[in-house]
Coordinates of C-alpha atoms in Angstrom, one line a residue:
X9 CA -225.4 -66.2 3.7
X10 CA -227.3 -64.2 6.1
X11 CA -228.9 -60.8 7.0
X12 CA -227.2 -58.4 9.4
X13 CA -228.2 -55.2 11.1
X14 CA -227.2 -52.9 13.9
X15 CA -227.3 -49.6 15.7
X16 CA -224.4 -47.6 17.2
X17 CA -225.6 -44.7 19.3
X18 CA -222.6 -42.4 19.3
X19 CA -224.1 -40.3 22.1
X20 CA -224.0 -43.2 24.5
X21 CA -227.8 -43.8 24.7
X22 CA -228.9 -47.4 25.2
X23 CA -230.3 -49.2 22.1
X24 CA -234.0 -49.9 22.0
X25 CA -234.4 -53.7 21.6
X26 CA -237.8 -53.5 20.0
X27 CA -236.3 -51.3 17.2
X28 CA -233.5 -53.8 16.6
X29 CA -235.9 -56.7 16.6
X30 CA -238.0 -55.0 13.9
X31 CA -234.8 -54.4 11.8
X32 CA -233.9 -58.0 12.1
X33 CA -237.3 -59.6 11.6
X34 CA -237.8 -57.9 8.2
X35 CA -234.6 -59.7 7.1
X36 CA -236.0 -63.2 7.9
X37 CA -236.0 -64.2 4.2
X38 CA -232.2 -63.8 4.2
X39 CA -231.8 -66.1 7.2
X40 CA -234.7 -68.4 8.0
X41 CA -232.6 -70.8 10.1
X42 CA -232.3 -68.6 13.2
X43 CA -232.1 -65.2 14.8
X44 CA -229.6 -63.7 17.2
X45 CA -229.0 -60.4 19.1
X46 CA -226.3 -58.6 21.0
X47 CA -227.2 -55.5 23.0
X48 CA -224.9 -53.7 25.4
X49 CA -225.5 -50.0 26.1
X50 CA -224.9 -48.0 23.0
X51 CA -224.4 -50.9 20.6
X52 CA -227.0 -53.4 19.2
X53 CA -226.3 -56.1 16.6
X54 CA -228.9 -58.3 14.9
X55 CA -228.4 -61.4 12.7
X56 CA -230.6 -63.7 10.7
X57 CA -228.9 -67.0 9.7
X58 CA -228.9 -69.1 6.6
X59 CA -226.7 -72.0 7.7
X60 CA -224.1 -73.0 5.1
X61 CA -220.8 -73.7 7.0
X62 CA -220.7 -75.4 10.4
X63 CA -224.5 -75.8 10.5
X64 CA -224.6 -76.8 14.2
X65 CA -222.2 -74.3 15.8
X66 CA -222.0 -71.2 13.5
X67 CA -224.7 -69.1 15.2
X68 CA -224.3 -65.4 15.5
X69 CA -223.6 -62.8 16.9
X70 CA -220.3 -64.6 17.7
X71 CA -217.7 -63.5 20.1
X72 CA -214.0 -64.1 20.9
X73 CA -212.8 -65.9 24.1
X74 CA -213.1 -62.9 26.4
X75 CA -216.2 -61.5 24.7
X76 CA -214.5 -58.2 23.8
X77 CA -215.2 -58.7 20.1
X78 CA -218.7 -59.3 18.7
X79 CA -219.4 -60.0 15.1
X80 CA -222.4 -60.2 12.7
X81 CA -221.4 -61.5 9.3
X82 CA -223.2 -62.0 5.9
X83 CA -221.3 -64.1 3.3
X84 CA -218.6 -66.7 3.0
X85 CA -214.9 -66.6 3.4
X86 CA -213.7 -69.2 0.9
X87 CA -210.1 -69.5 2.2
X88 CA -211.3 -69.9 5.8
X89 CA -209.6 -73.3 6.2
X90 CA -206.2 -72.0 5.2
X91 CA -206.6 -68.9 7.4
X92 CA -207.7 -70.9 10.4
X93 CA -204.5 -73.0 10.1
X94 CA -202.4 -69.9 9.9
X95 CA -204.2 -68.3 12.9
X96 CA -203.8 -71.5 14.9
X97 CA -200.0 -71.3 14.2
X98 CA -200.1 -67.8 15.6
X99 CA -201.6 -69.0 18.9
X100 CA -205.4 -68.6 18.4
X101 CA -207.7 -71.3 19.7
X102 CA -211.0 -72.0 17.9
X103 CA -214.3 -73.3 19.3
X104 CA -216.1 -73.8 16.0
X105 CA -215.5 -74.8 12.4
X106 CA -217.2 -71.7 11.0
X107 CA -215.7 -69.0 8.8
X108 CA -217.3 -66.4 11.1
X109 CA -214.9 -67.3 13.9
X110 CA -212.0 -67.0 11.4
X111 CA -213.0 -63.4 10.8
X112 CA -212.9 -62.6 14.5
X113 CA -209.4 -63.9 15.1
X114 CA -208.2 -62.4 11.9
X115 CA -209.3 -59.1 13.2
X116 CA -207.7 -59.8 16.5
X117 CA -204.5 -60.6 14.8
X118 CA -204.3 -58.0 12.0
X119 CA -206.9 -55.4 13.1
X120 CA -208.7 -53.7 10.1
X121 CA -206.1 -55.1 7.7
X122 CA -207.7 -58.5 8.2
X123 CA -209.8 -57.8 5.1
X124 CA -206.6 -58.1 2.9
X125 CA -206.4 -61.7 3.9
X126 CA -209.9 -62.7 2.9
X127 CA -211.0 -64.3 -0.3
X128 CA -214.8 -64.3 -0.3
X129 CA -218.1 -62.6 -0.4
X130 CA -218.7 -60.6 2.7
X131 CA -220.3 -57.8 4.6
X132 CA -219.7 -57.8 8.4
X133 CA -219.6 -55.6 11.5
X134 CA -217.4 -56.1 14.5
X135 CA -217.9 -54.3 17.8
X136 CA -214.6 -53.8 19.6
X137 CA -215.5 -53.3 23.3
X138 CA -212.0 -52.2 24.3
X139 CA -211.7 -49.5 21.6
X140 CA -215.4 -48.7 21.7
X141 CA -215.3 -48.9 17.9
X142 CA -217.5 -50.4 15.3
X143 CA -215.7 -51.8 12.2
X144 CA -217.6 -52.6 9.0
X145 CA -216.3 -54.0 5.7
X146 CA -217.6 -55.1 2.3
X147 CA -216.0 -57.6 -0.1
X148 CA -213.7 -56.5 -2.9
X149 CA -216.3 -56.4 -5.7
X150 CA -219.5 -55.7 -3.7
X151 CA -221.1 -59.1 -4.1
X152 CA -222.7 -58.7 -0.7
X153 CA -224.6 -55.5 0.1
X154 CA -224.1 -53.2 3.1
X155 CA -226.2 -50.1 3.6
X156 CA -225.9 -47.5 6.3
X157 CA -227.2 -44.1 7.5
X158 CA -225.9 -41.5 9.9
X159 CA -228.9 -39.9 11.6
X160 CA -229.3 -38.2 14.9
X161 CA -225.9 -39.2 16.3
X162 CA -226.5 -42.8 15.4
X163 CA -224.9 -45.1 12.8
X164 CA -227.5 -47.7 11.6
X165 CA -226.5 -50.4 9.1
X166 CA -228.1 -53.5 7.5
X167 CA -228.0 -55.9 4.6
X168 CA -231.1 -54.3 3.1
X169 CA -232.6 -50.9 3.0
X170 CA -236.0 -52.0 4.3
X171 CA -234.3 -52.9 7.6
X172 CA -233.1 -49.3 8.0
X173 CA -236.6 -48.1 7.3
X174 CA -237.9 -50.0 10.3
X175 CA -236.3 -47.5 12.6
X176 CA -237.8 -44.1 13.4
X177 CA -234.6 -42.4 12.3
X178 CA -234.7 -42.8 8.4
X179 CA -236.9 -40.5 6.4
X180 CA -238.6 -42.0 3.3
X181 CA -237.4 -39.4 0.8
X182 CA -235.9 -39.5 -2.7
X183 CA -232.5 -38.2 -3.5
X184 CA -233.0 -36.1 -6.7
X185 CA -229.4 -36.2 -7.7
X186 CA -229.5 -40.0 -7.4
X187 CA -232.6 -40.0 -9.6
X188 CA -230.7 -38.2 -12.3
X189 CA -227.9 -40.7 -12.0
X190 CA -230.4 -43.6 -12.3
X191 CA -231.6 -42.1 -15.6
X192 CA -228.0 -41.9 -16.9
X193 CA -226.4 -45.1 -15.8
X194 CA -229.6 -47.3 -15.3
X195 CA -228.6 -47.8 -11.7
X196 CA -227.5 -45.6 -8.8
X197 CA -223.7 -45.8 -8.4
X198 CA -222.2 -46.2 -4.9
X199 CA -222.1 -44.7 -2.4
X200 CA -225.6 -43.2 -3.1
X201 CA -228.9 -45.0 -3.1
X202 CA -232.2 -43.6 -4.4
X203 CA -233.1 -42.8 -0.8
X204 CA -231.8 -39.5 0.6
X205 CA -229.3 -40.0 3.4
X206 CA -229.1 -43.8 3.0
X207 CA -225.8 -45.0 1.5
X208 CA -224.0 -48.1 0.3
X209 CA -220.5 -48.9 1.7
X210 CA -218.7 -49.1 -1.7
X211 CA -217.1 -52.3 -2.8
X212 CA -213.6 -52.9 -1.4
X213 CA -214.1 -50.4 1.4
X214 CA -214.1 -50.5 5.2
X215 CA -215.5 -48.1 7.8
X216 CA -214.4 -47.4 11.4
X217 CA -216.8 -45.6 13.7
X218 CA -216.2 -44.3 17.2
X219 CA -218.1 -41.7 19.2
X220 CA -215.9 -38.9 17.8
X221 CA -214.8 -40.1 14.4
X222 CA -215.9 -41.8 11.2
X223 CA -213.4 -43.1 8.7
X224 CA -214.2 -44.7 5.3
X225 CA -211.4 -45.9 3.1
X226 CA -210.7 -48.3 0.3
X227 CA -208.6 -51.3 1.2
X228 CA -208.6 -52.9 -2.3
X229 CA -207.1 -50.4 -4.7
X230 CA -205.1 -52.5 -7.2
X231 CA -204.7 -50.3 -10.3
X232 CA -204.4 -52.3 -13.5
X233 CA -201.0 -52.6 -15.1
X234 CA -200.3 -54.4 -18.4
X235 CA -197.8 -57.3 -18.5
X236 CA -194.8 -57.2 -20.8
X237 CA -192.9 -60.1 -22.4
X238 CA -195.9 -62.4 -22.2
X239 CA -196.7 -65.6 -24.1
X240 CA -200.3 -66.3 -24.9
X241 CA -200.0 -70.0 -24.1
X242 CA -198.6 -69.3 -20.6
X243 CA -201.3 -66.8 -19.9
X244 CA -203.9 -69.3 -20.8
X245 CA -202.4 -71.9 -18.5
X246 CA -202.2 -69.4 -15.6
X247 CA -205.9 -68.4 -16.1
X248 CA -207.1 -72.0 -16.3
X249 CA -205.3 -72.8 -13.0
X250 CA -206.7 -69.8 -11.3
X251 CA -210.2 -70.5 -12.5
X252 CA -210.1 -74.1 -11.4
X253 CA -208.7 -73.1 -8.0
X254 CA -211.5 -70.5 -7.6
X255 CA -214.2 -73.1 -8.3
X256 CA -212.6 -75.6 -5.9
X257 CA -212.7 -73.0 -3.1
X258 CA -216.2 -72.0 -3.8
X259 CA -217.5 -75.5 -3.6
X260 CA -216.8 -75.5 0.1
X261 CA -220.1 -76.0 1.8
X262 CA -221.9 -78.2 4.4
X263 CA -225.1 -78.1 2.4
X264 CA -226.0 -79.1 -1.2
X265 CA -224.8 -76.8 -4.0
X266 CA -226.1 -76.3 -7.6
X267 CA -225.4 -74.2 -10.7
X268 CA -227.4 -71.6 -12.6
X269 CA -226.9 -72.9 -16.1
X270 CA -227.4 -71.1 -19.4
X271 CA -226.4 -72.2 -22.9
X272 CA -223.3 -69.9 -22.6
X273 CA -219.7 -70.7 -22.1
X274 CA -219.3 -69.2 -18.7
X275 CA -221.7 -71.4 -16.8
X276 CA -220.7 -74.3 -19.1
X277 CA -217.1 -74.0 -18.0
X278 CA -218.2 -73.9 -14.3
X279 CA -220.2 -77.0 -14.8
X280 CA -217.2 -78.8 -16.3
X281 CA -215.0 -77.9 -13.3
X282 CA -217.7 -78.6 -10.8
X283 CA -218.2 -82.0 -12.3
X284 CA -214.5 -82.8 -11.7
X285 CA -214.7 -81.9 -8.0
X286 CA -218.3 -83.1 -7.1
X287 CA -218.9 -86.5 -5.7
X288 CA -222.2 -86.9 -7.6
X289 CA -224.1 -85.3 -10.5
X290 CA -224.2 -81.5 -10.3
X291 CA -227.7 -80.0 -9.9
X292 CA -228.3 -77.4 -12.7
X293 CA -231.1 -74.9 -13.1
X294 CA -232.4 -72.9 -16.1
X295 CA -235.4 -70.8 -16.9
X296 CA -236.8 -69.5 -20.2
X297 CA -239.7 -67.3 -21.2
X298 CA -243.0 -68.4 -22.8
X299 CA -243.2 -66.5 -26.1
X300 CA -239.5 -66.4 -26.5
X301 CA -238.8 -69.9 -27.6
X302 CA -236.7 -69.0 -30.6
X303 CA -234.1 -67.4 -28.4
X304 CA -234.5 -69.3 -25.2
X305 CA -231.6 -71.1 -23.8
X306 CA -233.5 -73.9 -22.2
X307 CA -232.8 -76.6 -24.8
X308 CA -229.2 -75.7 -25.2
X309 CA -228.7 -75.7 -21.5
X310 CA -230.3 -79.1 -21.2
X311 CA -227.8 -80.4 -23.8
X312 CA -224.9 -78.8 -21.8
X313 CA -226.1 -80.5 -18.6
X314 CA -226.4 -83.9 -20.4
X315 CA -222.8 -83.5 -21.7
X316 CA -221.5 -83.4 -18.1
X317 CA -224.0 -85.8 -16.6
X318 CA -225.7 -83.1 -14.5
X319 CA -229.2 -83.4 -13.0
X320 CA -231.0 -80.7 -14.9
X321 CA -234.1 -78.7 -13.8
X322 CA -235.9 -76.0 -15.8
X323 CA -239.1 -74.0 -15.9
X324 CA -240.8 -71.5 -18.3
X325 CA -241.8 -68.1 -17.0
X326 CA -245.1 -66.9 -18.4
X327 CA -246.3 -63.3 -18.8
X328 CA -248.7 -64.0 -15.9
X329 CA -245.8 -65.2 -13.7
X330 CA -243.8 -62.1 -14.5
X331 CA -246.7 -59.8 -13.9
X332 CA -247.8 -61.5 -10.6
X333 CA -244.3 -61.0 -9.2
X334 CA -243.4 -57.6 -10.8
X335 CA -245.2 -55.4 -8.3
X336 CA -243.7 -57.3 -5.4
X337 CA -240.3 -57.3 -7.1
X338 CA -239.5 -53.6 -6.3
X339 CA -240.1 -54.4 -2.6
X340 CA -237.4 -57.1 -2.9
X341 CA -235.0 -55.1 -5.0
X342 CA -235.4 -51.8 -3.0
X343 CA -234.0 -49.7 -5.8
X344 CA -235.2 -49.7 -9.5
X345 CA -232.7 -50.6 -12.2
X346 CA -233.2 -50.7 -16.0
X347 CA -232.7 -54.4 -16.2
X348 CA -235.9 -55.8 -17.7
X349 CA -235.1 -59.5 -17.3
X350 CA -234.2 -59.0 -13.7
X351 CA -237.6 -60.2 -12.2
X352 CA -237.1 -63.5 -13.9
X353 CA -234.1 -64.2 -11.7
X354 CA -236.5 -64.5 -8.8
X355 CA -238.1 -67.5 -10.5
X356 CA -234.7 -69.0 -11.2
X357 CA -233.8 -68.7 -7.6
X358 CA -237.2 -70.1 -6.5
X359 CA -236.7 -73.1 -8.7
X360 CA -233.1 -73.6 -7.4
X361 CA -234.0 -73.1 -3.7
X362 CA -236.3 -76.1 -3.8
X363 CA -233.3 -78.4 -4.3
X364 CA -230.2 -76.7 -2.9
X365 CA -229.2 -73.8 -0.5
X366 CA -226.2 -72.6 -2.6
X367 CA -225.8 -72.0 -6.3
X368 CA -222.9 -70.9 -8.4
X369 CA -223.5 -68.5 -11.2
X370 CA -221.6 -67.6 -14.4
X371 CA -222.2 -63.9 -13.8
X372 CA -219.3 -61.5 -13.9
X373 CA -217.1 -62.6 -16.8
X374 CA -218.5 -60.1 -19.4
X375 CA -217.4 -56.9 -17.6
X376 CA -213.7 -57.5 -17.1
X377 CA -213.4 -59.6 -20.3
X378 CA -215.2 -57.1 -22.7
X379 CA -218.1 -59.4 -23.4
X380 CA -220.7 -56.7 -24.3
X381 CA -221.4 -54.9 -27.5
X382 CA -220.8 -51.5 -25.8
X383 CA -217.1 -52.3 -25.5
X384 CA -216.8 -52.7 -29.2
X385 CA -218.5 -49.3 -29.4
X386 CA -215.9 -47.7 -27.1
X387 CA -213.1 -49.2 -29.2
X388 CA -214.6 -47.9 -32.4
X389 CA -215.3 -44.5 -31.0
X390 CA -211.6 -44.3 -30.1
X391 CA -210.7 -44.9 -33.7
X392 CA -213.4 -42.5 -34.9
X393 CA -212.0 -39.7 -32.6
X394 CA -208.8 -39.9 -34.5
X395 CA -210.4 -39.0 -37.9
X396 CA -210.3 -35.4 -39.2
X397 CA -212.7 -33.0 -37.5
X398 CA -214.3 -32.2 -40.8
X399 CA -215.5 -35.8 -41.0
X400 CA -216.4 -36.4 -37.4
X401 CA -218.4 -33.2 -36.9
X402 CA -220.6 -34.0 -39.8
X403 CA -220.9 -37.7 -40.0
X404 CA -222.4 -38.7 -36.6
X405 CA -225.1 -36.1 -36.6
X406 CA -226.2 -37.1 -40.0
X407 CA -226.4 -40.8 -39.2
X408 CA -228.3 -40.0 -36.0
X409 CA -231.0 -38.3 -38.0
X410 CA -231.9 -41.4 -39.9
X411 CA -235.1 -42.9 -38.5
X412 CA -234.7 -46.4 -37.2
X413 CA -235.8 -48.2 -34.0
X414 CA -232.3 -49.3 -32.8
X415 CA -231.8 -47.6 -29.5
X416 CA -228.3 -49.1 -28.7
X417 CA -226.9 -48.1 -32.1
X418 CA -228.3 -44.6 -31.6
X419 CA -226.5 -44.3 -28.3
X420 CA -223.3 -45.5 -29.9
X421 CA -223.5 -42.9 -32.7
X422 CA -224.3 -40.1 -30.2
X423 CA -221.0 -40.8 -28.4
X424 CA -218.8 -41.0 -31.4
X425 CA -217.7 -37.4 -31.6
X426 CA -217.5 -36.7 -27.8
X427 CA -213.9 -35.8 -26.9
X428 CA -214.3 -36.1 -23.1
X429 CA -214.0 -39.8 -22.2
X430 CA -216.4 -39.8 -19.2
X431 CA -219.0 -37.8 -21.0
X432 CA -218.6 -40.3 -23.9
X433 CA -219.3 -43.1 -21.4
X434 CA -222.3 -41.3 -20.1
X435 CA -223.8 -41.1 -23.6
X436 CA -223.1 -44.8 -24.2
X437 CA -224.7 -45.8 -20.9
X438 CA -227.8 -43.7 -21.0
X439 CA -230.7 -44.8 -23.2
X440 CA -232.5 -41.6 -22.3
X441 CA -230.6 -39.2 -24.5
X442 CA -230.0 -35.5 -23.6
X443 CA -232.8 -34.5 -26.0
X444 CA -235.2 -37.0 -24.3
X445 CA -234.3 -35.8 -20.8
X446 CA -234.8 -32.2 -21.8
X447 CA -238.4 -33.1 -22.7
X448 CA -239.0 -35.6 -19.9
X449 CA -237.7 -33.7 -16.8
X450 CA -239.6 -31.1 -14.9
X451 CA -239.0 -29.0 -11.8
X452 CA -235.7 -29.2 -9.9
X453 CA -234.4 -32.2 -11.8
X454 CA -234.9 -30.2 -15.0
X455 CA -233.1 -27.2 -13.5
X456 CA -230.1 -29.2 -12.5
X457 CA -230.0 -31.0 -15.9
X458 CA -230.1 -27.7 -17.8
X459 CA -227.2 -26.4 -15.7
X460 CA -225.0 -29.3 -16.8
X461 CA -226.7 -32.0 -19.1
X462 CA -223.9 -34.5 -18.4
X463 CA -223.2 -33.6 -14.8
X464 CA -224.1 -37.1 -13.7
X465 CA -220.8 -38.3 -15.1
X466 CA -219.2 -37.1 -11.9
X467 CA -220.7 -40.1 -10.1
X468 CA -218.0 -42.3 -11.8
X469 CA -215.2 -39.8 -11.6
X470 CA -213.5 -41.4 -8.6
X471 CA -213.1 -44.7 -10.5
X472 CA -212.2 -43.1 -13.8
X473 CA -209.4 -41.1 -12.1
X474 CA -207.8 -44.5 -11.1
X475 CA -207.3 -45.4 -14.7
X476 CA -207.2 -42.2 -16.6
X477 CA -203.8 -43.1 -17.9
X478 CA -205.2 -46.1 -19.7
X479 CA -207.0 -46.5 -23.0
X480 CA -210.8 -45.8 -23.1
X481 CA -211.7 -49.5 -23.3
X482 CA -209.7 -50.4 -20.3
X483 CA -211.2 -47.5 -18.4
X484 CA -214.7 -48.6 -19.1
X485 CA -214.0 -52.3 -18.1
X486 CA -212.5 -51.1 -14.8
X487 CA -215.5 -48.9 -14.1
X488 CA -218.1 -51.4 -15.1
X489 CA -216.5 -54.1 -12.9
X490 CA -216.6 -51.9 -9.9
X491 CA -219.9 -50.0 -10.5
X492 CA -222.2 -51.6 -13.0
X493 CA -221.7 -55.0 -11.6
X494 CA -222.2 -54.4 -7.8
X495 CA -224.8 -51.7 -8.1
X496 CA -226.9 -53.4 -10.8
X497 CA -226.4 -57.0 -11.7
X498 CA -225.0 -58.3 -8.5
X499 CA -227.5 -56.4 -6.4
X500 CA -230.3 -57.9 -8.4
X501 CA -228.8 -61.4 -8.0
X502 CA -228.4 -60.9 -4.2
X503 CA -231.9 -59.5 -3.6
X504 CA -233.8 -62.0 -5.8
X505 CA -231.9 -65.0 -4.5
X506 CA -232.1 -64.0 -0.9
X507 CA -235.9 -63.4 -1.3
X508 CA -235.8 -67.2 -1.8
X509 CA -233.2 -67.9 1.0
X510 CA -230.7 -69.0 -1.6
X511 CA -226.9 -68.1 -1.5
X512 CA -225.4 -67.3 -4.9
X513 CA -221.6 -67.5 -5.5
X514 CA -219.9 -65.9 -8.5
X515 CA -216.5 -67.6 -9.2
X516 CA -215.6 -65.3 -12.1
X517 CA -215.4 -62.4 -9.6
X518 CA -212.8 -63.9 -7.4
X519 CA -210.6 -60.8 -6.9
X520 CA -207.5 -62.8 -8.0
X521 CA -209.1 -63.5 -11.4
X522 CA -210.0 -59.8 -11.8
X523 CA -206.5 -58.7 -11.0
X524 CA -205.1 -61.3 -13.5
X525 CA -207.5 -60.1 -16.2
X526 CA -206.7 -56.4 -15.6
X527 CA -203.0 -57.2 -16.0
X528 CA -203.6 -58.2 -19.7
X529 CA -203.3 -55.8 -22.7
X530 CA -206.8 -54.8 -24.0
X531 CA -206.2 -56.8 -27.3
X532 CA -206.3 -60.0 -25.2
X533 CA -209.8 -59.1 -24.1
X534 CA -211.3 -57.5 -27.2
X535 CA -209.3 -58.8 -30.2
X536 CA -210.6 -57.0 -33.3
X537 CA -214.3 -57.9 -33.1
X538 CA -213.9 -60.9 -30.7
X539 CA -214.8 -60.1 -27.1
X540 CA -213.5 -62.3 -24.2
X541 CA -210.7 -63.4 -26.5
X542 CA -208.2 -65.1 -24.1
X543 CA -211.1 -66.2 -21.9
X544 CA -212.6 -68.2 -24.8
X545 CA -209.2 -69.6 -25.7
X546 CA -208.8 -70.8 -22.1
X547 CA -212.2 -72.4 -21.9
X548 CA -211.3 -74.8 -24.8
X549 CA -209.8 -77.0 -22.0
X550 CA -213.4 -77.8 -20.9
X551 CA -215.7 -77.0 -23.8
X552 CA -215.8 -77.8 -27.5
X553 CA -215.2 -75.1 -30.2
X554 CA -218.7 -75.1 -31.5
X555 CA -220.0 -74.1 -28.0
X556 CA -217.4 -71.5 -27.4
X557 CA -217.8 -69.6 -30.7
X558 CA -221.5 -70.0 -31.4
X559 CA -223.5 -66.8 -31.3
X560 CA -224.3 -65.6 -27.8
X561 CA -228.0 -65.6 -26.9
X562 CA -227.9 -63.7 -23.7
X563 CA -230.9 -63.8 -21.4
X564 CA -233.4 -63.4 -24.2
X565 CA -237.0 -62.5 -23.4
X566 CA -240.3 -61.3 -25.0
X567 CA -240.8 -58.3 -22.5
X568 CA -240.9 -55.7 -25.3
X569 CA -243.9 -57.5 -26.8
X570 CA -245.5 -57.9 -23.4
X571 CA -245.3 -54.2 -22.8
X572 CA -247.3 -53.7 -26.0
X573 CA -249.9 -56.3 -25.0
X574 CA -250.7 -57.9 -21.6
X575 CA -248.6 -55.4 -19.6
X576 CA -250.2 -52.3 -21.0
X577 CA -252.8 -51.9 -18.3
X578 CA -250.0 -51.8 -15.7
X579 CA -248.0 -49.4 -17.9
X580 CA -251.1 -47.1 -18.2
X581 CA -251.9 -47.3 -14.5
X582 CA -248.3 -46.5 -13.5
X583 CA -247.4 -43.9 -16.0
X584 CA -250.5 -42.2 -17.4
X585 CA -253.0 -42.2 -14.5
X586 CA -253.8 -38.9 -12.7
X587 CA -252.3 -40.1 -9.4
X588 CA -249.0 -41.4 -10.8
X589 CA -246.2 -40.4 -8.5
X590 CA -243.7 -39.8 -11.4
X591 CA -245.8 -36.8 -12.5
X592 CA -243.9 -35.0 -9.7
X593 CA -240.7 -35.3 -11.6
X594 CA -241.6 -35.9 -15.3
X595 CA -243.8 -34.6 -18.1
X596 CA -246.6 -37.1 -18.5
X597 CA -247.5 -35.8 -21.9
X598 CA -244.0 -36.7 -23.1
X599 CA -244.3 -40.1 -21.4
X600 CA -247.5 -40.7 -23.3
X601 CA -245.7 -40.0 -26.6
X602 CA -243.0 -42.6 -25.6
X603 CA -245.6 -45.2 -24.8
X604 CA -247.5 -44.5 -28.0
X605 CA -244.4 -44.7 -30.2
X606 CA -243.4 -48.1 -28.6
X607 CA -247.0 -49.4 -28.9
X608 CA -247.0 -48.6 -32.6
X609 CA -243.6 -50.1 -33.2
X610 CA -242.1 -46.8 -34.4
X611 CA -239.4 -46.8 -31.7
X612 CA -238.0 -49.4 -29.4
X613 CA -238.7 -47.9 -26.0
X614 CA -238.9 -51.0 -23.9
X615 CA -236.1 -50.0 -21.5
X616 CA -237.4 -46.5 -21.1
X617 CA -240.9 -47.7 -20.3
X618 CA -239.6 -50.5 -18.0
X619 CA -237.5 -48.0 -16.0
X620 CA -240.3 -45.5 -15.6
X621 CA -242.7 -48.3 -14.5
X622 CA -240.1 -49.6 -12.1
X623 CA -239.6 -46.1 -10.6
X624 CA -243.4 -45.7 -10.1
X625 CA -243.7 -49.1 -8.4
X626 CA -240.7 -48.3 -6.2
X627 CA -242.3 -45.0 -5.2
X628 CA -245.6 -46.7 -4.3
X629 CA -243.7 -49.4 -2.3
X630 CA -241.5 -47.1 -0.3
X631 CA -242.5 -43.4 -0.4
X632 CA -246.3 -43.4 -0.7
X633 CA -246.7 -44.8 2.9

């Protein structure tokens, strides 16, 4: 796991080394074990190394035997041993044991189709001297980030946005359309970022850049199909074998590994499999929140660790801890998301990095397997839409008028009678309802909203078009796996872990597992009211029934209460002060009403306030400079 950056001047001008060094230095936290550069005329590549595989010889940038190919690479290729053997049989000679060198010769052998041979988490750039071409690629599900900008005849790229901002080429300006998308989806979907003219290479995509042409296309475009003539028992065995093989591959490392452990079934199953393949006790790590003891997972996680003989480590995050990091958190994250427990992942990574350099995580099973409440809502809304119009046109509006502080239920009700599937999804995702946005927005964002209140839905259109022939539940699972995960949860995991120089691996997002899950009929994912149906059946191989079917706690936290108490000074300073940046976009008097209603317990506006505060802190970190 590393940090990469680079500049390709398509006009042929030489790269300024000082600029490249600034870009690379700001990524030191991603790779404290070393720095490397390659500069040759119009191309400059930078690399910060966190050594995981071939610690002695895996330095970058790395080149092939005649130095016509140069690579900088962030991530891990899990099947690098098998690929190296295949490439050796095809005549290639290796100087190192690193997975980086495997990428070089895979590219030499298969050109840009090399990405179809990789199983891993990756973002890399290869300079081809003969073709005068820069080739960039990002892994199937966007586990590793890759940002770029095209400015002044130059392509600049990096693992983090702050690296791009070290150049004199990128302006610090907000993208207003992206802001509207943030307030619908709670994150900014690829390829946009909240910065104008700075983009994410979408998951499963590759880019070819020459002096005269730029091509971006998707290399992973498997569209779900549903199996026929299946037997549940055979599917369970196939999934178990795939999951075990995935964990076996992801345990490849030349440095110690650990596991983020909750009380849930996903990380519990990983612990069981890791214990089978590990020579000694697995190192496990858990955090909880002070003030949230009733719903914390710390004690249950400790019991899970004890069950498999793991060496367990835990800590409690206080409000003081959370507050002390929160203002710095947006600098690490680089884009706000409405994910209020997210800053706590920093403390989990901090705890973990004190003992190991790599951690596996149970993240990623809920989206493809329908593990969230919203998926039940989509299923119920499909049933509701089949009722007579006389009922649907009257029932939902009447229910919505009932005063109760249950924000998620209100969103679900608002979506019930919506006939357009993508608009229905937008209503489910957005905790700022259309009525709230109409009162909140001012200026140009209000004008664009009034022209089309649900126009932001188009950000997900390209993904929805892939699966428009499927049922609404399958469509949302497909979209969330390719948008919500990489642009929100995985981004948070990457940024907070790499702020602590820790690599995080996510076995449940091996692309083979995702393709398997998406081949199953929706009833095997959400069976009546039971989400993750076949997943739970399969995990019975490793976990007892009482663990598998006990009520899910999630990442419980007391942040709603903190926002009413010790965090109020920060809320008031960010949202209600005369110099608040968000007053440029939003009505402060309406924000005052939101804060007051939450403070008095009349409404549950924790997520709304959290997102607004995050946006203000982001603005202060990146734009008010």
